[in-house]
Short mmCIF file of C-alpha atoms in Angstrom, two decimals:
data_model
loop_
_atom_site.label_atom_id
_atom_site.label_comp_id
_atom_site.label_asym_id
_atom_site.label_seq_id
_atom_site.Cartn_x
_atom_site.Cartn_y
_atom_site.Cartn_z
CA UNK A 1 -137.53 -82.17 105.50
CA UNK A 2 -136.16 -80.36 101.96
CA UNK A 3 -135.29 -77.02 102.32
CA UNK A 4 -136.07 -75.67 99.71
CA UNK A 5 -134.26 -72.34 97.82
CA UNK A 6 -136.94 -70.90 96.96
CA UNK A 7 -138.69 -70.51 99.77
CA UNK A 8 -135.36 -69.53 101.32
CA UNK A 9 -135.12 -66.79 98.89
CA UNK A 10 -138.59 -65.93 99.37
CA UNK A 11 -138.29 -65.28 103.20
CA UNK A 12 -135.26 -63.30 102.53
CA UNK A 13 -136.79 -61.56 99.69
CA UNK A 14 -139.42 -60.31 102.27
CA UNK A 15 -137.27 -59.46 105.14
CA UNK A 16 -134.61 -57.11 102.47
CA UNK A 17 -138.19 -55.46 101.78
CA UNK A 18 -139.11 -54.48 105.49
CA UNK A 19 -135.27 -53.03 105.44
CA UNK A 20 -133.65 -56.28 107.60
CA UNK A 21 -130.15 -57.87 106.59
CA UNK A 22 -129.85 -61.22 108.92
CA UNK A 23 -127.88 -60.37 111.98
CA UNK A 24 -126.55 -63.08 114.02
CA UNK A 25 -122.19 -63.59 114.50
CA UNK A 26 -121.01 -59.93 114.08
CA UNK A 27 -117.09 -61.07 113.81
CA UNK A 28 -118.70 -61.94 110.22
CA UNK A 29 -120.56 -60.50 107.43
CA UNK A 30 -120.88 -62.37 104.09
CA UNK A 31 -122.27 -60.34 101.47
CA UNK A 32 -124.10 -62.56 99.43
CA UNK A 33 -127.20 -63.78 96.70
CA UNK A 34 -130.37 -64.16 98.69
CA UNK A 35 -131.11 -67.88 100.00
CA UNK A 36 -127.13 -68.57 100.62
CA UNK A 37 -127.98 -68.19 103.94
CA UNK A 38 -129.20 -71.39 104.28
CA UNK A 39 -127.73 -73.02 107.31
CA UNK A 40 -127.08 -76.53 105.69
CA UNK A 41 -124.40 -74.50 103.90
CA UNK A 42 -121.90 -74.27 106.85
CA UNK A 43 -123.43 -76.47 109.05
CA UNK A 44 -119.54 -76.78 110.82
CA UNK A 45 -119.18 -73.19 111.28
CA UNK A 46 -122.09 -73.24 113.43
CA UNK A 47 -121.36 -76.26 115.75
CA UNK A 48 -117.70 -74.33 115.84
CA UNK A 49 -119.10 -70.90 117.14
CA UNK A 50 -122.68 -71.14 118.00
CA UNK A 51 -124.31 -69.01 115.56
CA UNK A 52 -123.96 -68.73 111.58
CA UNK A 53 -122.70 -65.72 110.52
CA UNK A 54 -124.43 -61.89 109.44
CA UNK A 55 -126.04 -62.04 105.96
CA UNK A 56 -126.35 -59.38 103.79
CA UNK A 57 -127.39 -59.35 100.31
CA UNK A 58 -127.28 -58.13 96.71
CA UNK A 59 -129.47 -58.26 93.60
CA UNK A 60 -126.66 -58.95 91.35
CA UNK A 61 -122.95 -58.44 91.06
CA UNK A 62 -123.35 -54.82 89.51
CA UNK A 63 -125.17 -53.84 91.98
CA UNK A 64 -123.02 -55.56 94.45
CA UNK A 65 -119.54 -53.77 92.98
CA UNK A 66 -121.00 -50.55 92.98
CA UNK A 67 -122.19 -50.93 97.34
CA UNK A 68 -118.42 -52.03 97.73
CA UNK A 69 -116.69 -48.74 95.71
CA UNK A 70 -119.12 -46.89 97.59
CA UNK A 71 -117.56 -48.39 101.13
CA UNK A 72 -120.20 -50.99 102.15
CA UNK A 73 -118.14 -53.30 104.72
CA UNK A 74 -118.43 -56.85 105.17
CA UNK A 75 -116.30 -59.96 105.12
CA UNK A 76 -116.63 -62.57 102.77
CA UNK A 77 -118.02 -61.83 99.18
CA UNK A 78 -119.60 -64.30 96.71
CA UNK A 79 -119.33 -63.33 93.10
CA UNK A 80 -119.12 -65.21 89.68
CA UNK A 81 -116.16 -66.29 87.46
CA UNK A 82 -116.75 -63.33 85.01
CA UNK A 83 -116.94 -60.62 87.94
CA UNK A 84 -113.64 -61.62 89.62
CA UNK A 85 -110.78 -59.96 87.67
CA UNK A 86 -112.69 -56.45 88.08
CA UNK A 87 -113.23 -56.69 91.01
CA UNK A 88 -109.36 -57.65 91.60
CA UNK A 89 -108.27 -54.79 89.77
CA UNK A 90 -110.57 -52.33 91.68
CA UNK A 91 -109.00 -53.34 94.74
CA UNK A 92 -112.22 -54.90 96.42
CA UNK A 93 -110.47 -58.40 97.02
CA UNK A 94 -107.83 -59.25 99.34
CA UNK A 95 -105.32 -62.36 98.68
CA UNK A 96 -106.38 -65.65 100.08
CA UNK A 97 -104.07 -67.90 102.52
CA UNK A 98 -104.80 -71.18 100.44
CA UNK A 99 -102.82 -73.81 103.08
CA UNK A 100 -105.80 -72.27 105.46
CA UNK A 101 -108.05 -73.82 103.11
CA UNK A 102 -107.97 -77.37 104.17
CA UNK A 103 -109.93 -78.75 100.73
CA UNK A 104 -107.80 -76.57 98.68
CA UNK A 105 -106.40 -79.49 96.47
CA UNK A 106 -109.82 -81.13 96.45
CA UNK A 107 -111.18 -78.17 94.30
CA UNK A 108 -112.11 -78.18 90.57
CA UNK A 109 -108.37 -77.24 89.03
CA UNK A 110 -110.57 -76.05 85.75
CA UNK A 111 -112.23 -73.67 88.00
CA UNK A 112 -109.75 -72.94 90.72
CA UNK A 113 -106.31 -72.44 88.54
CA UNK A 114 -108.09 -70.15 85.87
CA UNK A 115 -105.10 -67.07 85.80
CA UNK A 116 -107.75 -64.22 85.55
CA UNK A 117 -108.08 -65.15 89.59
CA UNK A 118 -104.92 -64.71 90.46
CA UNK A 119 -102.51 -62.03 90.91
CA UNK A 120 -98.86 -61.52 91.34
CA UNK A 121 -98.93 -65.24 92.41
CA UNK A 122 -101.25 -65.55 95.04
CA UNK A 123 -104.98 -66.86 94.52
CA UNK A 124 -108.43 -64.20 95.08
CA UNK A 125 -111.22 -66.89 94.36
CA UNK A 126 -112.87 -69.76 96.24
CA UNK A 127 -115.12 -71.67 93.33
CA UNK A 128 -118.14 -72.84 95.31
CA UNK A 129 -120.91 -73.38 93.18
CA UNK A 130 -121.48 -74.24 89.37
CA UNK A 131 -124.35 -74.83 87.36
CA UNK A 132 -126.06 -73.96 84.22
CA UNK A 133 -128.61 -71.31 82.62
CA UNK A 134 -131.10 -73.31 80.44
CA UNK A 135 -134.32 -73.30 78.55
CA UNK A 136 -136.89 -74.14 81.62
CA UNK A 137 -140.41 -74.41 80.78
CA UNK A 138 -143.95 -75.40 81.90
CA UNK A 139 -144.92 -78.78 79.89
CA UNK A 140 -148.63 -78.28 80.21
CA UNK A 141 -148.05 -74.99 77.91
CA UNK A 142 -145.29 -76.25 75.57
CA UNK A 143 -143.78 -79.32 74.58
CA UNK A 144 -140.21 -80.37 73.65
CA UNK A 145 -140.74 -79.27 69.98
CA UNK A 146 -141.86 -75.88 71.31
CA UNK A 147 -138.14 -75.29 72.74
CA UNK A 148 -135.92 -76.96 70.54
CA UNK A 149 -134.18 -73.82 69.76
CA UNK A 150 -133.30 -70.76 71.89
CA UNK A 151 -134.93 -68.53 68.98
CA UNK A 152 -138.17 -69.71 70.95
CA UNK A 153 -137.72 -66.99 73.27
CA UNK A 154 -137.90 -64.10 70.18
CA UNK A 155 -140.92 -65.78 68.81
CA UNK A 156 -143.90 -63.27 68.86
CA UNK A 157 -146.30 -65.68 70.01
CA UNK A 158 -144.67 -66.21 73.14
CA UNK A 159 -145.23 -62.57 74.12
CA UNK A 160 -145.88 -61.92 77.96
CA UNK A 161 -145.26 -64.94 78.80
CA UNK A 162 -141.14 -65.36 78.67
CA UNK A 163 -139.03 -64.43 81.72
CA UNK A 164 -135.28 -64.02 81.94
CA UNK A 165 -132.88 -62.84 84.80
CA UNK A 166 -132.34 -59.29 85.15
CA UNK A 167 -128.60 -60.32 85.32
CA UNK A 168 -126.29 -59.06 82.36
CA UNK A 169 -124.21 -62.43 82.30
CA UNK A 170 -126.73 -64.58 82.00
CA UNK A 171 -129.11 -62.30 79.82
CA UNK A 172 -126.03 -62.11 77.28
CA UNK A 173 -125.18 -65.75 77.47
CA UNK A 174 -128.51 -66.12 75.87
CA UNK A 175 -127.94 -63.51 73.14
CA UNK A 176 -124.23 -64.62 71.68
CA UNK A 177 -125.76 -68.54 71.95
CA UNK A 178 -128.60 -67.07 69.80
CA UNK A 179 -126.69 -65.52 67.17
CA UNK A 180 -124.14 -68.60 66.53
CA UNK A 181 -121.43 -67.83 69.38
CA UNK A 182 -120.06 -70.13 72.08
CA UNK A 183 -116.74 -68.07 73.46
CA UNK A 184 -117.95 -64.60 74.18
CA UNK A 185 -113.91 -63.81 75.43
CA UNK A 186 -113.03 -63.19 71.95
CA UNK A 187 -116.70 -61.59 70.62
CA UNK A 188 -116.24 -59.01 67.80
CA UNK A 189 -117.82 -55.86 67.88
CA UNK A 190 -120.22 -56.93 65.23
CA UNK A 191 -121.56 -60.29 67.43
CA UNK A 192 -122.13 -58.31 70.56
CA UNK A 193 -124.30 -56.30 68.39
CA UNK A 194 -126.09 -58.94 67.10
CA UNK A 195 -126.70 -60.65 70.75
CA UNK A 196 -128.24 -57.25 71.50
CA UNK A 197 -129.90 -57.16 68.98
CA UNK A 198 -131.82 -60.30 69.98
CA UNK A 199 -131.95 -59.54 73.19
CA UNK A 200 -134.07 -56.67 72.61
CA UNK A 201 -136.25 -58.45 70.09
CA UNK A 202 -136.66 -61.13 73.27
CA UNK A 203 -137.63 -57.73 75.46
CA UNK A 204 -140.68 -57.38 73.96
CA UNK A 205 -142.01 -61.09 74.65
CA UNK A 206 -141.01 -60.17 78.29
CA UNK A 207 -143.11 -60.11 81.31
CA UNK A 208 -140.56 -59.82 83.57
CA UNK A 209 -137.01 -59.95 84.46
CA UNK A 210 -136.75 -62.32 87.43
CA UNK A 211 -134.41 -61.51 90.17
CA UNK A 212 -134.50 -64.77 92.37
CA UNK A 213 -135.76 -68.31 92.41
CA UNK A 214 -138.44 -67.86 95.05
CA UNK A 215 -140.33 -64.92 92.57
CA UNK A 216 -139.53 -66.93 89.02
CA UNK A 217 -141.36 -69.99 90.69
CA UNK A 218 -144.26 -68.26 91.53
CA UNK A 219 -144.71 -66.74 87.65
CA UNK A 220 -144.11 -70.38 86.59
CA UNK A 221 -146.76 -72.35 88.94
CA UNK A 222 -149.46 -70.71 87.34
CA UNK A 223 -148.07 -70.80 83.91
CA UNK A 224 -148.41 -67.03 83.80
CA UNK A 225 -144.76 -67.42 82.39
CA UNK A 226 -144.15 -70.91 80.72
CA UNK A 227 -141.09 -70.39 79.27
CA UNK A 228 -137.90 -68.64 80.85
CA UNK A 229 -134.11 -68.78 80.84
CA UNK A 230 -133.06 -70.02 84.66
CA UNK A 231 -130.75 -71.70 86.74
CA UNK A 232 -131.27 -75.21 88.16
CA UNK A 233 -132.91 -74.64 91.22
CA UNK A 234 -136.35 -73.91 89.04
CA UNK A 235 -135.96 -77.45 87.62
CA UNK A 236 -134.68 -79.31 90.84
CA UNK A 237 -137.14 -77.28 93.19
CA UNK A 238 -140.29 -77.13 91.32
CA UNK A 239 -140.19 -80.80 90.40
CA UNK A 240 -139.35 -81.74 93.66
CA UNK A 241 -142.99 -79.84 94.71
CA UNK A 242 -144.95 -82.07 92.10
CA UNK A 243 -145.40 -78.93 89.23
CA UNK A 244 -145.00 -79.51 85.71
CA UNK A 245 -141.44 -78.03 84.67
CA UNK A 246 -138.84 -79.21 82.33
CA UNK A 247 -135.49 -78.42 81.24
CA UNK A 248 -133.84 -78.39 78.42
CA UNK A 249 -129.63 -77.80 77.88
CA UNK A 250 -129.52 -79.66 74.58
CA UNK A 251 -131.35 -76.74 72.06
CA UNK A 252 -129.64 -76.38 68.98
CA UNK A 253 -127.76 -73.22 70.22
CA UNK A 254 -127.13 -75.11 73.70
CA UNK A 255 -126.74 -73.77 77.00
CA UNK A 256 -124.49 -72.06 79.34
CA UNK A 257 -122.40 -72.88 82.12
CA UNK A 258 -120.93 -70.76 85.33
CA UNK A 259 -118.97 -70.67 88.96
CA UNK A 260 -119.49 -68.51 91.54
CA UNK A 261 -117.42 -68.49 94.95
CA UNK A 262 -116.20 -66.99 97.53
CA UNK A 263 -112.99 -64.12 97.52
CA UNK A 264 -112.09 -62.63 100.91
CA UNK A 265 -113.00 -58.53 100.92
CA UNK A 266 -109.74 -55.93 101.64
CA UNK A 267 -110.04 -53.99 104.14
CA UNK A 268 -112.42 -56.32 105.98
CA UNK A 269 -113.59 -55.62 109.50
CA UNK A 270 -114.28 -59.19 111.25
CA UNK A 271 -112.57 -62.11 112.00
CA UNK A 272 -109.81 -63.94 109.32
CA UNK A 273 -109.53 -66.83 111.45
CA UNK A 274 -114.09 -67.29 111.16
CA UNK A 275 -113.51 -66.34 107.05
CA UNK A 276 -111.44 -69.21 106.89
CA UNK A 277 -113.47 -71.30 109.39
CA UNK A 278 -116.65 -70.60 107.05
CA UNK A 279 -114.85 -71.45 103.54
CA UNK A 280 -113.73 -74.71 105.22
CA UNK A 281 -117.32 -75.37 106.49
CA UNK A 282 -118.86 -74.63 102.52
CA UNK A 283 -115.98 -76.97 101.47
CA UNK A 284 -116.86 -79.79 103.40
CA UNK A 285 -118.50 -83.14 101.59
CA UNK A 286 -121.63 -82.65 103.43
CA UNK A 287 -122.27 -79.36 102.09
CA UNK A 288 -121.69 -80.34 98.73
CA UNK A 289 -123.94 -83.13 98.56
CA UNK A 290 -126.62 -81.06 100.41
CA UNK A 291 -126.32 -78.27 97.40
CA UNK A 292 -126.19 -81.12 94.48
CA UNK A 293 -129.74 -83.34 96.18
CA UNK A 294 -131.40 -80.48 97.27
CA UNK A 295 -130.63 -77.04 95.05
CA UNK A 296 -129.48 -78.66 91.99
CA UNK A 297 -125.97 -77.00 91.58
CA UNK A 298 -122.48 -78.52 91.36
CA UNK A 299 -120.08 -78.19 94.02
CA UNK A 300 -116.83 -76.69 94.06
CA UNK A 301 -115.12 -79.55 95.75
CA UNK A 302 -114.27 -81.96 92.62
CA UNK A 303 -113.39 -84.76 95.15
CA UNK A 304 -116.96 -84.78 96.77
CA UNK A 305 -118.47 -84.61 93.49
CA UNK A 306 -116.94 -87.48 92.09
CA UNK A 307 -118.00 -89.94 94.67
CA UNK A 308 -121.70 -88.89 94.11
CA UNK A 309 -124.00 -91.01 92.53
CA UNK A 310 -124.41 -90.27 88.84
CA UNK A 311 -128.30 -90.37 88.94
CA UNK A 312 -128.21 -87.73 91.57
CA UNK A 313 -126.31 -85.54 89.36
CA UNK A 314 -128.23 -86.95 86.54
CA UNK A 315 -131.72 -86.28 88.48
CA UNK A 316 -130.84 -82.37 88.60
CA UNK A 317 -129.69 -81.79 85.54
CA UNK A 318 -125.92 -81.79 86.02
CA UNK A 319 -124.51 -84.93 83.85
CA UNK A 320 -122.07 -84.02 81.11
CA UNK A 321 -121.16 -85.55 78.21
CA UNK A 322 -119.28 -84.27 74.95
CA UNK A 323 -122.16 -83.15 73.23
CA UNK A 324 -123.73 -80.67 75.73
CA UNK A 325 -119.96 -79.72 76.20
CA UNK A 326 -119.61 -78.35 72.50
CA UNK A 327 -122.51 -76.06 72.75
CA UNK A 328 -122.12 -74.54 75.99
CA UNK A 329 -121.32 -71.10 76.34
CA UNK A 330 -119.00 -70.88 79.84
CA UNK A 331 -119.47 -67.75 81.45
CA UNK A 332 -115.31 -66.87 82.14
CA UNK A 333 -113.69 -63.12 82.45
CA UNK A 334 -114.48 -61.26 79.28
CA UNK A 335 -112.42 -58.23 78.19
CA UNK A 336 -113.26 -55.03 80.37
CA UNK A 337 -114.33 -52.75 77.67
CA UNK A 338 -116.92 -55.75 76.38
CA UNK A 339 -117.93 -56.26 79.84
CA UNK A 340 -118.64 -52.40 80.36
CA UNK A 341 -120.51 -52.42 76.78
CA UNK A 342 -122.97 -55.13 77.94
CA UNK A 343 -123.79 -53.68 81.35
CA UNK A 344 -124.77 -50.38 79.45
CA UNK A 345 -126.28 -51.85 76.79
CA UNK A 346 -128.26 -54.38 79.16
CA UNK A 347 -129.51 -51.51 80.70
CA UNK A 348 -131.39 -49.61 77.54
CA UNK A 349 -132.51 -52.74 76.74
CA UNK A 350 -134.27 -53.52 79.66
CA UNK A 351 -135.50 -50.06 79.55
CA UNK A 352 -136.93 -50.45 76.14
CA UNK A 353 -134.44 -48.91 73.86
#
């Protein structure tokens, strides 16, 4: 049977809420986006040790930096491409023993050689996952006209009924792609405030910022929200269950594009030889397949990915050509000081000023 993220994420959600991280191998403790505890993700970790290891997780990577400074302990750490250098610089990562990582060469080199993951020669980042952050919307309420261009989500009449993730990144993806820009690393002060300025023209058609795939799935079965800026589980999941949702990366602003992964924490309290034993378990072919068919994100491990079928990356959303290429926004390391500017700003904005 599918498993399906969403309801992953919507179990966890519940369990955070009653005040419960999942406990099982204590030598462990990845620290993590809710549903990434899905067993099918190191399937070979647990036939190696028994059990899979202690979850705990984070709303977003903010939130996430800011438990770490404060002393939160765990082992393994999944953040995004544009997160990494901070948190390299603050100290939070610890340097990777890449010929433990027995897919190493097999990785993405776009993703795994970027310099801003790096330091002093040796290697912080594990890419894992990629996807995109599209236009997603319910087709009984709006048709393919309705969403040609991201300036859909501004549009007054839409009011209420527009979601977006309560995640800076992606929230400011939307806002430079808006206002003409593709390469936020080299944004002037006058286009970051002119994505802000959109973004808080899109506040007010907001009914909510959505936090994971499990709660954005339930606004959009009803239609209560029929139009929302998501990843590609809300596509892949929500068509699998039969509902009326549609995607679209080709607008005339485009879409974006990301990698998360995994980076080894300093000062960490488990095992090293289980860290590397669950990186080599995400790594494996299995696992990537299982995240492409049944989540809808790409897979770290170029080599897998290549020997997929192109309709099943095709089916979920994740064929490429040239054209989608030139208006995607990729969500890379920014400059600190912009980085720290959208974070605040994100913040009155969502607050309403």
């Amino acid at each position: 049977m599918k498993i399906l993220k969403t309801a992953t994420a919507l179990g966890t959600v519940l369990s955070l809420q009653a005040g419960a991280a999942m406990a099982a191998d204590a030598e462990l403790t990845v620290f993590d986006w809710a549903g990434y505890e899905d067993p099918e993700f190191f399937s070979a970790y647990i036939e190696q040790h028994g059990d899979g290891p202690t979850f705990a997780f984070f709303g977003d990577e903010e939130e996430a930096f800011q438990k770490l400074r404060s002393g939160f302990q765990a082992d393994v750490v999944h953040p995004c491409s544009q997160s990494v250098p901070k948190w390299i610089e603050a100290g939070l990562l610890a340097p990777l023993d890449t010929s433990r990582i027995e897919r190493w060469d097999e990785l993405e080199p776009s993703f795994r050689d970027i310099a801003a993951y790096t330091k002093d020669g040796q290697s912080y980042f594990i890419p894992a996952d990629w996807g995109n952050t599209a236009v997603t919307y319910h087709t009984e309420h709006l048709s393919d006209a309705d969403v040609a261009t991201l300036q859909a989500f501004a549009d007054p009449k839409h009011q209420g009924r527009i979601s977006i993730g309560d995640n800076v990144d992606d929230a400011y993806a939307l806002g430079f792609l808006a206002t003409g820009v593709t390469d936020w690393t080299s944004a002037t002060d006058a286009q970051f405030q002119a994505a802000s300025a959109f973004l808080r023209q899109v506040h007010q058609n907001v009914r909510t910022y959505w936090s994971d795939g499990a709660s954005l799935a339930q606004l959009m079965q009803s239609g209560e929200v029929y139009l929302a800026w998501a990843w590609n589980e809300t596509y892949s999941t929500m068509t699998y269950e039969g509902h009326p949702i549609a995607v679209n990366r080709d607008t005339a602003e485009g879409a974006s594009s990301w990698v998360c992964g995994y980076s080894k924490l300093a000062n960490a309290p488990g095992s090293e030889d289980k860290f590397y034993d669950f990186i080599n378990a995400w790594l494996e072919p299995k696992t990537a397949n299982y995240l492409v068919t049944q989540w809808g994100y790409g897979h770290g491990n170029a080599k897998a990915m290549a020997e997929m079928s192109p309709g099943d990356l095709a089916a979920v959303g994740l064929e490429s050509n040239e054209k989608l290429r030139e208006k995607t926004l990729w969500q890379g390391p920014v400059p600190a000081a912009l980085r720290e500017k959208m974070i605040a700003e994100f913040e009155l904005i969502k607050a309403g000023f």
